[in-house]
């Protein structure tokens, strides 16, 4: 079979389309590089960035002049524990400059009507009021101005990256698929940045949109990059599940303003789990507490009650304008409605190992945003993700531009092209040779996704234990079967790509969670309920060894 493949070429290729990708693109273009941004959806309108609540935690001292990057650093380390210190220092020091830069590009943050100063909200995670919020309370208030600021950048929308290519100098771009035409592309790049976001879709209930399926982690792992902290998955504790159909988060600042949680017996239970901070605690503790109440039979309609009787309603609505609007639009009274909250899978703390400038362990490959790991440790603080994506997105963009300039060219990765070309050169409906599904088969996307979701919920949910993790490891090995081989034509193969990536990443998460035999931050094991600093004040690294097997190691933090 002769295989034709369209080729494109650029200096810096960025895989993503959310806030980290856009910030990297602006930086690389400003350094004079030719830049292309490849997005599975549409850049600026896809990924978690487009739907985020748009909080930006930053020590700019607008609400409390005593705040400082040093205090932000101390809080971030206290929350995450095993964070890579140098990354956190850089993040906290540079976040203020990245914040004001966003303002200069037209991102509007809430301001005090009288003084015009930026409003900074408190939350249980931060020791000073530190979270500025975009006036739209939605990510597109940030992504669209950033996309507009990315002058001269080529946007390759609706194209999915399938695999990294390599030449003798390292990663040399990607093999990708145009999702509309099903045409295969090879994009050669002197430097490639992963900014493909997290893994929310691996879980059955998540805040993350459909395109957040862990692709970048799978691509990096297959290519031999090192991943870190993959056992740490954050569950957002406070998703409103009564009355609403879509996602409606209640903001952490609500609990500083007096909102409290109650179980079926009417007990205000949070002080049992965090005697010091009570309801205004960190996300890991709140998620575990709510889940435990439900598990032990003290739940209400699959969640717990939100009691606003001690919180001024006006203040609650000011902090949660989407909730306020929804209730008034539907003629519901927030003061009397029974508000039920439950946790949802939200954010991956771990990811691809990066250095201070976003370089990974593979030459030619950099990473930024949620796909990268190290700065959050075991628990990401409220609204630390967006600023970290801006700080390391910019650094990765600049480093990629410099690396691209230093590198001669970028070759076509023949091996990756040969692997993918046959799958997309068949006509739709034409069966792959040796397809295991039998006549009339094709993959059952919904069924496979449900199996991945069940596995992750059972093995790598809010509370874990050795037996369920071992079962998860076995299940993930079965799920890692080659769905692509059973795909019935290119459309089916397109659906199978994400499933294969999800199955692979699921197996990395459960293996890392099984490896860490203690409880720490967002990783809680019923069989090892105590934090064990003597053995586990360490990061867990996962990578593919030379035999193609998954290897796990731990490295103590100095
Ligand atoms: C509902 C919600 C509320 C949040 N609220 C806040 C908040 O208030 N403050 C805060 O700091 N953080 C918040 N977070 C977290 C934060 O928004 C995210 O961590 C951050 O936006 C991730 O940005 P990113 O650029 O790394 O990835 P994303 O924005 O997720 O973008 C990933 C991009 O990669 C693309 N992609 C994926 N795979 C491929 C592929 N194979 N080929 C090509 N493209 C691909 C996707 O289409 C997408 O465009 C929230 C998250 C959610 C979901």
PDB file of C-alpha atoms in Angstrom, residues 263-264 272-273 288-299 463 526:
ATOM      1  CA  UNK A 263     -24.849  15.332  57.046  1.00  0.00           C
ATOM      2  CA  UNK A 264     -28.162  13.435  57.162  1.00  0.00           C
ATOM      3  CA  UNK A 272     -14.331  16.179  62.938  1.00  0.00           C
ATOM      4  CA  UNK A 273     -12.036  15.997  59.882  1.00  0.00           C
ATOM      5  CA  UNK A 288     -12.520  12.760  51.701  1.00  0.00           C
ATOM      6  CA  UNK A 289     -14.831  13.936  54.482  1.00  0.00           C
ATOM      7  CA  UNK A 290     -17.873  14.261  52.199  1.00  0.00           C
ATOM      8  CA  UNK A 291     -17.122  10.913  50.554  1.00  0.00           C
ATOM      9  CA  UNK A 292     -16.731   9.223  53.951  1.00  0.00           C
ATOM     10  CA  UNK A 293     -20.032  10.639  55.197  1.00  0.00           C
ATOM     11  CA  UNK A 294     -21.770   9.253  52.101  1.00  0.00           C
ATOM     12  CA  UNK A 295     -19.945   5.898  52.336  1.00  0.00           C
ATOM     13  CA  UNK A 296     -20.853   5.456  56.008  1.00  0.00           C
ATOM     14  CA  UNK A 297     -24.545   6.099  55.412  1.00  0.00           C
ATOM     15  CA  UNK A 298     -24.770   9.717  56.587  1.00  0.00           C
ATOM     16  CA  UNK A 299     -25.220  11.172  53.106  1.00  0.00           C
ATOM     17  CA  UNK A 463     -10.205   6.437  49.108  1.00  0.00           C
ATOM     18  CA  UNK A 526      -7.428   2.818  53.941  1.00  0.00           C
TER      19      UNK A 526
END
